[in-house]
Coordinates of C-alpha atoms in Angstrom, one line a residue:
M111 CA 12.8 30.7 -28.2
P112 CA 17.0 30.3 -28.3
D113 CA 18.5 27.3 -28.5
R114 CA 20.2 27.7 -25.6
S115 CA 16.3 28.8 -23.7
R116 CA 14.9 25.8 -25.4
L117 CA 17.2 23.3 -23.0
Q118 CA 17.3 25.1 -20.5
F119 CA 13.1 24.5 -20.3
W120 CA 12.9 21.3 -21.5
L121 CA 15.1 20.5 -18.7
R122 CA 13.1 22.4 -16.4
A123 CA 9.7 20.9 -17.1
H124 CA 11.8 17.1 -17.3
A125 CA 13.8 18.3 -14.2
P126 CA 12.5 14.6 -12.0
E127 CA 12.5 11.8 -14.7
L128 CA 16.0 13.0 -15.4
L129 CA 17.1 13.1 -11.6
F130 CA 15.6 10.2 -10.8
A131 CA 17.1 8.7 -14.4
I132 CA 20.0 9.7 -12.8
L133 CA 19.9 8.6 -9.2
L134 CA 19.2 4.6 -11.2
L135 CA 21.8 5.0 -13.1
A136 CA 25.0 5.3 -10.5
V137 CA 23.8 2.6 -8.3
L138 CA 22.9 0.7 -11.3
P139 CA 27.0 -1.2 -10.8
M140 CA 27.0 -1.0 -7.3
R141 CA 26.3 -4.7 -6.2
D142 CA 26.1 -7.8 -7.6
L143 CA 23.3 -9.8 -7.4
W144 CA 21.4 -9.9 -5.0
A145 CA 19.1 -12.8 -3.3
P146 CA 16.6 -14.7 -3.4
D147 CA 15.1 -13.4 -6.5
E148 CA 17.5 -11.5 -8.6
P149 CA 20.0 -14.5 -9.1
D150 CA 16.6 -16.9 -10.9
F151 CA 16.2 -14.1 -13.3
A152 CA 19.6 -13.8 -13.8
Q153 CA 19.6 -17.5 -13.8
C154 CA 16.5 -18.0 -16.0
V155 CA 18.1 -15.6 -18.7
K156 CA 21.1 -17.7 -18.8
E157 CA 20.0 -21.1 -19.1
M158 CA 17.9 -19.3 -22.2
R159 CA 20.0 -18.0 -24.0
L160 CA 22.1 -21.0 -23.6
R161 CA 19.2 -23.1 -25.9
G162 CA 18.1 -20.6 -27.5
D163 CA 14.8 -20.5 -26.5
W164 CA 12.4 -17.1 -26.9
L165 CA 9.3 -19.2 -25.9
L166 CA 9.8 -20.5 -21.8
P167 CA 12.1 -19.1 -19.6
Y168 CA 14.1 -22.1 -17.5
M169 CA 15.8 -23.2 -13.9
N170 CA 17.8 -25.6 -13.5
G171 CA 16.5 -27.3 -16.6
L172 CA 13.2 -27.5 -16.6
P173 CA 10.6 -25.1 -18.1
Y174 CA 10.3 -22.3 -15.2
S175 CA 6.2 -21.2 -14.2
E176 CA 5.9 -18.9 -11.5
K177 CA 6.1 -16.0 -13.5
P178 CA 4.3 -15.2 -17.6
I179 CA 7.1 -14.9 -20.1
L180 CA 7.3 -10.6 -21.3
Y181 CA 9.4 -9.7 -18.3
Y182 CA 12.0 -12.4 -19.1
W183 CA 12.0 -11.2 -22.9
V184 CA 13.3 -7.5 -21.7
M185 CA 16.4 -8.9 -20.1
K186 CA 17.3 -11.2 -22.6
A187 CA 17.2 -8.9 -24.9
S188 CA 19.1 -6.5 -23.1
A189 CA 21.7 -9.4 -21.9
V190 CA 22.4 -10.4 -25.8
L191 CA 21.7 -7.1 -27.2
L192 CA 24.9 -5.6 -24.9
D193 CA 26.2 -8.4 -24.5
A194 CA 27.3 -7.5 -28.0
L195 CA 27.7 -3.7 -27.8
T196 CA 30.4 -3.4 -25.0
G197 CA 32.4 -6.9 -26.2
G198 CA 30.8 -8.7 -23.1
L199 CA 32.3 -6.2 -20.9
G200 CA 31.3 -7.1 -16.9
F201 CA 29.3 -10.8 -17.6
T202 CA 29.8 -13.7 -16.9
Q203 CA 28.9 -16.7 -17.9
G204 CA 26.5 -14.9 -20.1
V205 CA 25.0 -13.3 -16.5
A206 CA 25.9 -9.5 -15.7
A207 CA 24.5 -7.8 -13.0
W208 CA 23.4 -4.2 -14.7
A209 CA 22.5 -5.5 -17.5
L210 CA 19.8 -7.4 -16.6
R211 CA 18.4 -4.7 -14.2
L212 CA 18.4 -1.9 -17.0
P213 CA 15.0 -2.7 -18.5
S214 CA 13.6 -2.1 -14.8
V215 CA 15.3 1.1 -15.0
I216 CA 14.1 2.1 -18.5
A217 CA 10.6 1.5 -16.9
A218 CA 10.9 2.9 -14.4
V219 CA 12.1 6.4 -16.0
A220 CA 9.7 5.5 -18.9
F221 CA 6.1 5.8 -17.1
L222 CA 7.0 8.6 -14.7
S223 CA 8.5 10.7 -17.9
A224 CA 4.5 9.7 -19.0
F225 CA 2.9 9.5 -15.4
R226 CA 3.9 13.7 -15.4
R227 CA 2.9 14.6 -18.8
W228 CA -0.5 12.9 -17.8
A229 CA -1.4 14.9 -15.0
V230 CA 0.2 18.0 -17.0
R231 CA -3.2 17.1 -19.8
F232 CA -5.6 16.3 -17.4
L233 CA -5.1 17.6 -13.6
E234 CA -4.7 20.9 -12.6
P235 CA -1.4 22.7 -13.4
G236 CA 0.8 22.6 -10.7
L237 CA 0.1 18.9 -10.1
A238 CA 2.5 16.8 -12.3
E239 CA 6.3 18.0 -10.8
P240 CA 5.3 17.3 -7.5
A241 CA 3.2 13.9 -8.0
A242 CA 6.7 13.0 -9.4
L243 CA 8.8 13.3 -7.5
V244 CA 6.3 11.9 -4.7
L245 CA 6.4 8.8 -6.7
A246 CA 10.2 8.2 -7.8
T247 CA 10.6 9.2 -3.5
T248 CA 8.8 6.0 -2.6
P249 CA 10.8 3.5 -0.9
L250 CA 9.8 1.2 -2.6
W251 CA 9.2 2.3 -6.1
F252 CA 13.5 4.1 -5.6
W253 CA 13.6 0.0 -4.4
Q254 CA 12.4 -2.0 -7.4
S255 CA 13.6 1.2 -9.9
Q256 CA 17.0 -0.9 -10.1
F257 CA 16.2 -4.5 -8.5
I258 CA 16.1 -7.3 -11.1
Q259 CA 12.1 -8.5 -10.7
I260 CA 9.2 -8.1 -13.2
D261 CA 7.5 -6.0 -9.7
L262 CA 7.9 -2.5 -11.1
L263 CA 7.6 -3.5 -15.5
F264 CA 4.3 -5.0 -14.3
S265 CA 3.5 -2.4 -12.0
A266 CA 4.3 0.5 -14.4
L267 CA 2.3 -0.9 -17.1
L268 CA -1.1 -1.7 -15.5
A269 CA -0.5 1.5 -13.7
W270 CA -0.9 2.9 -17.5
S271 CA -3.0 1.1 -18.8
W272 CA -5.4 2.4 -16.4
L273 CA -4.4 6.7 -16.3
C274 CA -5.1 6.2 -20.6
W275 CA -8.3 4.5 -19.6
L276 CA -9.7 6.7 -18.0
G277 CA -7.7 9.6 -20.0
G278 CA -10.3 8.6 -22.5
Y279 CA -12.5 9.4 -20.4
L280 CA -11.9 12.0 -19.6
L281 CA -12.3 13.5 -22.5
L282 CA -15.1 11.6 -23.6
R283 CA -17.3 13.7 -20.4
Q284 CA -15.9 16.6 -22.1
S285 CA -18.0 16.3 -25.6
P286 CA -17.0 19.4 -27.4
E287 CA -16.4 19.3 -31.3
D288 CA -12.3 19.6 -31.0
A289 CA -12.1 17.4 -28.4
E290 CA -8.6 15.5 -28.2
P291 CA -9.9 12.4 -29.5
P292 CA -11.1 9.3 -27.0
R293 CA -10.4 6.4 -28.8
A294 CA -6.5 6.4 -29.0
W295 CA -6.9 6.4 -25.8
F296 CA -8.7 3.9 -25.5
L297 CA -6.6 1.4 -27.1
K298 CA -2.9 2.2 -25.2
A299 CA -5.1 1.7 -22.1
Y300 CA -6.2 -2.0 -23.4
V301 CA -2.9 -2.8 -25.3
W302 CA -0.7 -1.5 -22.2
L303 CA -3.0 -4.0 -20.4
A304 CA -2.7 -6.6 -21.6
L305 CA 1.3 -6.6 -21.5
A306 CA 0.3 -6.3 -18.0
F307 CA -1.0 -10.2 -18.4
L308 CA -4.8 -8.4 -16.9
A309 CA -8.6 -9.4 -18.5
K310 CA -9.8 -5.9 -17.0
G311 CA -9.1 -2.8 -15.4
P312 CA -10.9 -1.3 -12.3
L313 CA -13.5 0.1 -14.3
A314 CA -17.0 -1.3 -13.1
W315 CA -16.8 1.6 -10.9
Q316 CA -18.4 4.0 -13.6
R317 CA -21.6 5.1 -13.1
D318 CA -21.7 6.7 -16.1
V319 CA -23.0 3.7 -18.0
A320 CA -24.4 5.6 -21.1
V321 CA -19.9 6.9 -21.6
L322 CA -18.7 3.6 -20.7
R323 CA -20.8 2.3 -23.4
K324 CA -18.2 4.7 -25.9
T325 CA -15.1 2.9 -23.7
G326 CA -15.1 -0.1 -25.9
I327 CA -14.7 -1.9 -23.2
A328 CA -15.9 -5.4 -25.1
A329 CA -12.6 -4.6 -27.4
G330 CA -10.6 -3.5 -25.4
L331 CA -11.0 -7.2 -23.8
A332 CA -11.4 -8.8 -27.4
I333 CA -7.4 -7.3 -27.9
T334 CA -5.8 -8.0 -24.6
L335 CA -6.6 -11.4 -25.7
L336 CA -5.8 -12.1 -28.8
L337 CA -2.4 -10.1 -27.7
V338 CA -2.2 -12.7 -24.9
A339 CA -3.8 -14.9 -25.4
P340 CA -0.4 -16.3 -28.5
W341 CA 2.0 -16.9 -25.9
Y342 CA -0.1 -18.6 -23.0
V343 CA -1.2 -21.3 -25.9
A344 CA 2.4 -22.0 -27.2
A345 CA 4.1 -22.0 -23.6
G346 CA 1.5 -24.3 -22.6
L347 CA 1.9 -26.9 -25.7
K348 CA 5.4 -26.8 -25.2
G349 CA 6.1 -27.1 -21.3
G350 CA 3.2 -29.0 -22.1
A351 CA -0.2 -29.8 -19.4
H352 CA 1.9 -28.9 -15.9
Y353 CA 3.7 -26.8 -17.0
A354 CA -0.1 -25.3 -17.9
Y355 CA -1.5 -26.3 -14.8
E356 CA 1.5 -24.2 -12.8
L357 CA 0.9 -20.5 -14.7
I358 CA -2.5 -20.8 -14.8
V359 CA -3.7 -22.1 -12.0
L360 CA -0.7 -22.1 -9.1
Q361 CA 0.1 -19.3 -9.3
N362 CA -3.1 -17.6 -9.7
F363 CA -6.3 -19.3 -8.1
D364 CA -4.3 -21.5 -6.1
R365 CA -1.4 -18.8 -4.5
A366 CA -4.1 -16.8 -4.2
T367 CA -7.2 -18.5 -1.9
K368 CA -4.2 -21.4 -0.7
A369 CA -1.2 -19.7 -0.5
W370 CA 1.7 -21.4 0.9
D371 CA 4.7 -18.5 1.6
H372 CA 4.0 -14.5 3.2
I373 CA 0.7 -15.6 4.3
H374 CA 0.0 -12.8 6.9
P375 CA -3.1 -11.1 8.7
W376 CA -5.4 -8.2 6.7
W377 CA -4.2 -5.6 8.6
K378 CA -0.5 -6.5 6.5
Y379 CA -0.8 -4.3 4.0
G380 CA -1.2 -1.2 6.7
E381 CA 1.9 -2.1 8.4
Y382 CA 3.8 -2.3 4.8
L383 CA 2.2 0.9 4.2
L384 CA 4.2 3.1 7.4
G385 CA 8.1 2.0 5.3
D386 CA 7.1 1.7 1.5
F387 CA 5.5 4.9 1.5
F388 CA 7.1 6.4 4.2
P389 CA 7.8 9.5 4.8
W390 CA 4.8 10.5 2.4
V391 CA 2.6 7.7 4.7
L392 CA 2.5 11.0 7.1
L393 CA -0.1 13.0 5.1
L394 CA -2.9 10.1 4.7
P395 CA -4.9 10.9 8.0
A396 CA -4.8 14.8 6.8
L397 CA -5.5 13.3 3.0
A398 CA -8.5 11.6 4.2
L399 CA -9.7 14.6 6.0
H400 CA -9.0 16.8 3.1
R401 CA -10.9 14.4 0.2
W402 CA -13.9 13.6 3.1
R403 CA -14.2 18.1 3.0
A404 CA -13.4 18.4 -1.0
W405 CA -15.7 15.3 -2.5
K406 CA -17.3 16.1 -5.1
P407 CA -19.6 14.3 -6.4
G408 CA -18.8 14.9 -10.3
D409 CA -15.5 14.8 -9.7
P410 CA -14.3 11.7 -11.9
A411 CA -10.7 11.8 -12.2
R412 CA -10.1 12.0 -8.5
R413 CA -12.7 9.1 -7.6
F414 CA -10.8 7.1 -10.1
L415 CA -7.9 7.8 -8.5
L416 CA -9.0 7.0 -5.4
V417 CA -10.8 4.4 -5.9
A418 CA -7.5 2.7 -8.2
F419 CA -5.6 2.9 -5.3
L420 CA -7.8 1.7 -2.9
V421 CA -9.4 -1.2 -5.2
P422 CA -6.1 -3.4 -5.3
F423 CA -5.4 -2.0 -1.4
L424 CA -8.8 -4.0 -0.2
F425 CA -8.3 -7.1 -2.8
L426 CA -5.0 -7.5 -1.8
S427 CA -5.8 -7.9 1.4
A428 CA -8.4 -10.3 1.5
V429 CA -5.8 -12.6 0.2
Q430 CA -3.8 -14.7 2.5
S431 CA -0.3 -14.3 1.0
K432 CA 1.0 -10.5 0.9
Q433 CA 4.2 -8.5 0.0
G434 CA 4.7 -5.1 1.0
K435 CA 5.7 -5.1 -3.6
Y436 CA 2.0 -6.4 -4.7
L437 CA 1.1 -2.3 -3.8
L438 CA 3.1 -0.7 -5.9
M439 CA 0.8 0.0 -8.6
G440 CA -1.3 1.7 -6.7
Y441 CA 0.6 4.1 -5.8
P442 CA 1.4 6.6 -8.9
F443 CA -3.1 7.5 -8.1
L444 CA -2.0 7.6 -3.7
A445 CA 1.0 10.3 -4.7
L446 CA -1.3 12.9 -7.8
L447 CA -4.4 11.9 -4.7
L448 CA -1.2 13.1 -1.6
V449 CA -0.2 16.1 -3.9
D450 CA -4.1 17.0 -3.5
L451 CA -3.1 18.5 -0.7
F452 CA -0.6 20.9 -1.5
R453 CA -3.2 22.6 -4.5
S454 CA -3.1 26.6 -3.6
A455 CA -3.4 25.4 0.6
E456 CA -3.3 27.8 3.5
P457 CA -0.5 29.3 5.7
A458 CA -2.1 26.4 8.4
R459 CA -1.7 23.9 6.6
T460 CA 1.4 24.8 5.5
R461 CA 3.0 24.9 8.2
R462 CA 1.1 21.6 9.6
L463 CA 1.7 19.8 6.7
G464 CA 5.5 20.9 6.1
C465 CA 6.5 19.8 10.6
L466 CA 4.7 16.4 9.4
L467 CA 7.5 16.1 6.8
A468 CA 10.1 17.5 8.9
G469 CA 9.2 15.5 11.8
G470 CA 9.4 12.0 9.5
L471 CA 12.8 13.0 8.3
A472 CA 13.9 13.9 11.2
L473 CA 12.9 9.6 12.7
P474 CA 15.9 8.4 10.5
A475 CA 18.6 11.5 11.0
A476 CA 17.6 10.4 14.8
A477 CA 19.0 6.1 14.4
L478 CA 21.2 7.3 11.0
T479 CA 22.8 10.1 13.9
A480 CA 22.5 7.2 16.5
L481 CA 24.4 5.0 14.6
A482 CA 26.9 7.3 13.0
L483 CA 27.6 8.3 17.1
G484 CA 28.5 4.7 18.8
F485 CA 24.5 4.0 20.0
G486 CA 23.2 0.4 20.1
G487 CA 25.5 -1.4 21.5
A488 CA 28.9 -4.2 21.3
K489 CA 26.8 -6.1 18.7
V490 CA 25.0 -3.8 16.6
Q491 CA 27.9 -1.4 16.6
G492 CA 30.3 -4.8 15.2
Q493 CA 27.6 -5.3 13.0
V494 CA 27.9 -1.5 11.7
A495 CA 31.5 -0.7 12.1
P496 CA 31.6 -1.4 7.9
F497 CA 29.7 1.2 7.1
L498 CA 30.1 3.5 9.6
G499 CA 31.5 5.9 5.8
P500 CA 28.3 5.6 4.5
L501 CA 26.2 6.2 7.9
R502 CA 27.7 9.2 8.9
L503 CA 27.2 11.1 5.6
M504 CA 23.4 9.6 5.0
A505 CA 23.3 11.3 8.7
A506 CA 24.1 14.4 8.4
V507 CA 22.0 14.6 4.5
M508 CA 19.0 13.8 6.8
I509 CA 19.9 16.5 9.5
A510 CA 20.1 18.7 6.5
G511 CA 17.1 18.1 4.4
T512 CA 15.0 17.9 7.9
G513 CA 15.9 20.9 8.7
F514 CA 15.9 22.7 5.5
V515 CA 11.9 21.0 5.5
L516 CA 11.1 23.0 8.4
V517 CA 12.6 26.6 8.0
Q518 CA 10.2 26.4 4.8
A519 CA 7.4 24.4 6.9
I520 CA 7.9 27.5 8.9
Q521 CA 8.0 29.9 6.7
G522 CA 5.2 29.2 4.8
R523 CA 6.8 28.5 1.5
M524 CA 4.5 25.2 0.3
A525 CA 6.3 24.9 -3.6
R526 CA 9.3 24.2 -1.9
L527 CA 8.3 21.6 1.1
V528 CA 7.7 18.3 -1.5
P529 CA 10.9 19.1 -3.1
G530 CA 13.0 19.3 -0.8
V531 CA 11.6 16.0 0.7
A532 CA 12.3 14.3 -2.5
L533 CA 15.7 16.1 -2.7
T534 CA 16.5 14.7 0.8
L535 CA 15.4 11.5 0.6
G536 CA 16.9 11.2 -3.0
L537 CA 20.0 12.1 -1.6
L538 CA 20.4 9.7 0.6
Y539 CA 18.8 7.1 -2.3
L540 CA 22.1 7.9 -3.5
V541 CA 25.2 7.8 -1.3
G542 CA 23.3 3.8 0.0
G543 CA 22.6 2.8 -3.3
T544 CA 26.6 3.3 -4.4
W545 CA 28.4 3.6 -1.6
G546 CA 26.7 1.7 1.0
F547 CA 25.9 -0.9 -1.6
R548 CA 29.2 -1.0 -2.7
L549 CA 30.6 -1.8 0.7
L550 CA 28.0 -4.3 1.4
D551 CA 27.7 -6.9 -2.0
P552 CA 30.4 -9.0 -0.4
Q553 CA 28.5 -10.0 1.6
K554 CA 25.6 -10.8 -0.7
A555 CA 26.3 -11.6 -3.8
Y556 CA 27.4 -14.9 -5.0
R557 CA 31.1 -14.1 -6.0
R558 CA 33.6 -15.2 -3.0
W559 CA 31.3 -18.4 -3.5
T560 CA 31.7 -18.8 -6.7
T561 CA 35.6 -18.6 -7.1
A562 CA 36.2 -21.2 -3.7
A563 CA 34.2 -23.5 -5.0
Q564 CA 34.9 -24.0 -9.2
P565 CA 37.9 -26.0 -8.8
L566 CA 35.9 -28.4 -6.3
I567 CA 33.2 -29.0 -8.9
A568 CA 34.5 -28.6 -12.3
G569 CA 34.1 -32.0 -14.1
R570 CA 32.3 -33.5 -11.8
Q571 CA 28.1 -33.6 -11.3
V572 CA 26.8 -31.4 -8.7
F573 CA 23.3 -31.6 -6.7
Y574 CA 21.4 -29.3 -4.2
W575 CA 19.6 -30.6 -1.7
Q576 CA 17.0 -29.2 -1.0
T577 CA 15.2 -26.0 -2.5
M578 CA 17.7 -24.8 -5.5
R579 CA 19.2 -20.8 -4.6
S580 CA 20.0 -19.8 -8.3
G581 CA 22.8 -18.1 -7.0
V582 CA 24.8 -21.1 -6.0
M583 CA 25.0 -21.9 -10.4
V584 CA 24.5 -19.1 -11.5
Y585 CA 28.1 -18.3 -12.3
T586 CA 29.6 -21.4 -12.5
D587 CA 28.9 -24.2 -16.2
H588 CA 26.7 -26.1 -14.0
L589 CA 23.2 -27.1 -13.2
M590 CA 22.4 -28.6 -9.8
P591 CA 19.7 -31.0 -10.5
E592 CA 17.7 -30.9 -6.3
L593 CA 17.7 -33.8 -3.9
R594 CA 14.4 -33.8 -1.3
T595 CA 14.6 -37.5 0.4
A596 CA 16.5 -39.6 2.7
A597 CA 17.1 -42.3 -0.5
A598 CA 18.2 -40.2 -3.1
L599 CA 21.2 -38.4 -0.5
A600 CA 22.5 -42.1 -0.5
A601 CA 22.1 -43.2 -3.9
M602 CA 24.9 -40.3 -4.2
D603 CA 27.8 -41.6 -6.1
P604 CA 31.4 -40.6 -4.5
E605 CA 32.5 -38.3 -6.9
A606 CA 29.5 -36.8 -7.3
R607 CA 29.1 -32.7 -5.3
L608 CA 26.7 -31.7 -3.0
V609 CA 25.4 -28.2 -2.1
A610 CA 23.7 -27.2 0.7
Q611 CA 22.3 -24.0 2.8
R612 CA 23.4 -24.5 7.0
G613 CA 20.3 -23.8 7.9
E614 CA 18.9 -26.3 6.2
W615 CA 21.7 -29.3 6.2
E616 CA 21.4 -29.5 10.4
T617 CA 18.0 -29.3 10.0
D618 CA 16.2 -33.2 10.6
A619 CA 13.2 -33.2 8.6
W620 CA 12.6 -33.9 4.4
G621 CA 15.5 -37.3 6.0
M622 CA 17.7 -36.0 7.6
T623 CA 19.7 -37.6 10.1
P624 CA 21.9 -37.1 11.9
E625 CA 23.3 -40.6 10.7
L626 CA 22.7 -39.4 7.6
R627 CA 24.8 -35.9 8.0
D628 CA 27.5 -38.3 9.6
R629 CA 28.1 -40.2 6.4
F630 CA 28.6 -36.6 4.1
E631 CA 31.6 -34.0 4.8
V632 CA 31.7 -30.3 4.3
L633 CA 34.9 -29.3 2.1
L634 CA 33.8 -25.9 2.4
A635 CA 32.3 -22.7 4.1
V636 CA 31.4 -19.8 2.5
P637 CA 29.1 -17.0 4.4
T638 CA 27.1 -15.0 1.9
G639 CA 24.1 -12.9 2.7
G640 CA 23.0 -13.8 6.1
G641 CA 23.5 -17.8 5.7
E642 CA 26.1 -20.6 5.1
I643 CA 26.8 -21.6 1.7
L644 CA 27.7 -25.6 1.7
L645 CA 30.1 -28.0 -0.9
L646 CA 30.0 -31.5 0.9
R647 CA 31.5 -35.2 -0.2
K648 CA 30.3 -38.1 0.4
R649 CA 32.6 -40.5 2.5
S650 CA 34.1 -43.1 0.9
A651 CA 32.2 -46.9 2.5

């Protein structure tokens, strides 16, 4: 094959992950750190770099127990390497949002490539590319892929470990003499599982005990323990008993059984699914009917895929604390199940599925068009006025995409439905994630606060009232110990400075009273992220 033809073939074979990578890299530098989580992770990495510490993350000078260490390692490695390679391009106080965001981008693209190749290897021809397109354009998957948060990396590691285990299991069931050895797949499964900080995958649902005995579950759990335990032991010894308790018990068992935030009713994940998996979620009733009619007791691959989505969905629904990102690990399996609808579909089903998808795209198209044309009232229009440019372009993209998908559905062109929807969503994300994010960033980021506050806090001790929001200190050279009692406020030195969110400062709680509040004066008030940050000092006696 000539070199040009070989290159064209390679580009065509890897089109989903290449286009996804281009999309994420285009969005990557368009915004700074956005609350609530991105500044926290950035501050932890900053403090790890300042301390030269690779064992524990720190937040505001104290060991930070909310998450294990893997994501901090990859963020710190990315920051150190890119800071050196670029000569500090875009870095402030040792922090650059784009450098900390890169591990999520790499994890998302690498998983999508492995996911597509796995589907080519183990499933029917023609399923791999549409499944990759569905997953890449799922709103939550796209968002987490360019966000500084552990959930994409964790979900990719966990989902890939399950897929590796399923690959090995399917090879065991084939059992011809010349089959690919399954042992390597099982070994990969347990290693990736260890990296996801888990003890086991969804293995117990299989009834083929004779085959299960050959999967090395006991050895796999031993490998997982050997890879995970050293850091937990070392971190527990360095951080102390309180840190170990918070890391292992509080953030896992207590958070599941006695949640203190994000408490929702059992059905909440059904609501999350509507937005996080849109518009593909509209096909789930058709998928349920199709799986019921096409159920084959001897089809372990689809049984596994179904259970790999349903088990996390049901388990997380039973847990008190619920966030849409917790379900992220199940979306690769749901994508593989869903594209089975498009395999060898008759014209009538093609029209039904295509019209559902076109109708789904029409909903945001109508909403964006209404905003772009001035509907929604004076208040709404005042809020969207700075964003009319990207809104109009996004509306045009969605209208064009809706029309294209509808035409393909009417003409019965099944092969163009998923690519058409995926291209429409990808262009929507591109416009919103570049032009839209760039316009929104000054309202969401903490740069304006830092620029205004830095001259007023230089050389002074700074405290924070109630629960720290790391964005207020990540670009400064200050730590800001938290004050949570009226007595601590009353004892504050007049030369020190206090930072607070206006909403918390003006609430009579935690010992705060109007009289105590009157003992402080506001030096600075900066609107940030939908709230307002205050810089205060104690009045002289």
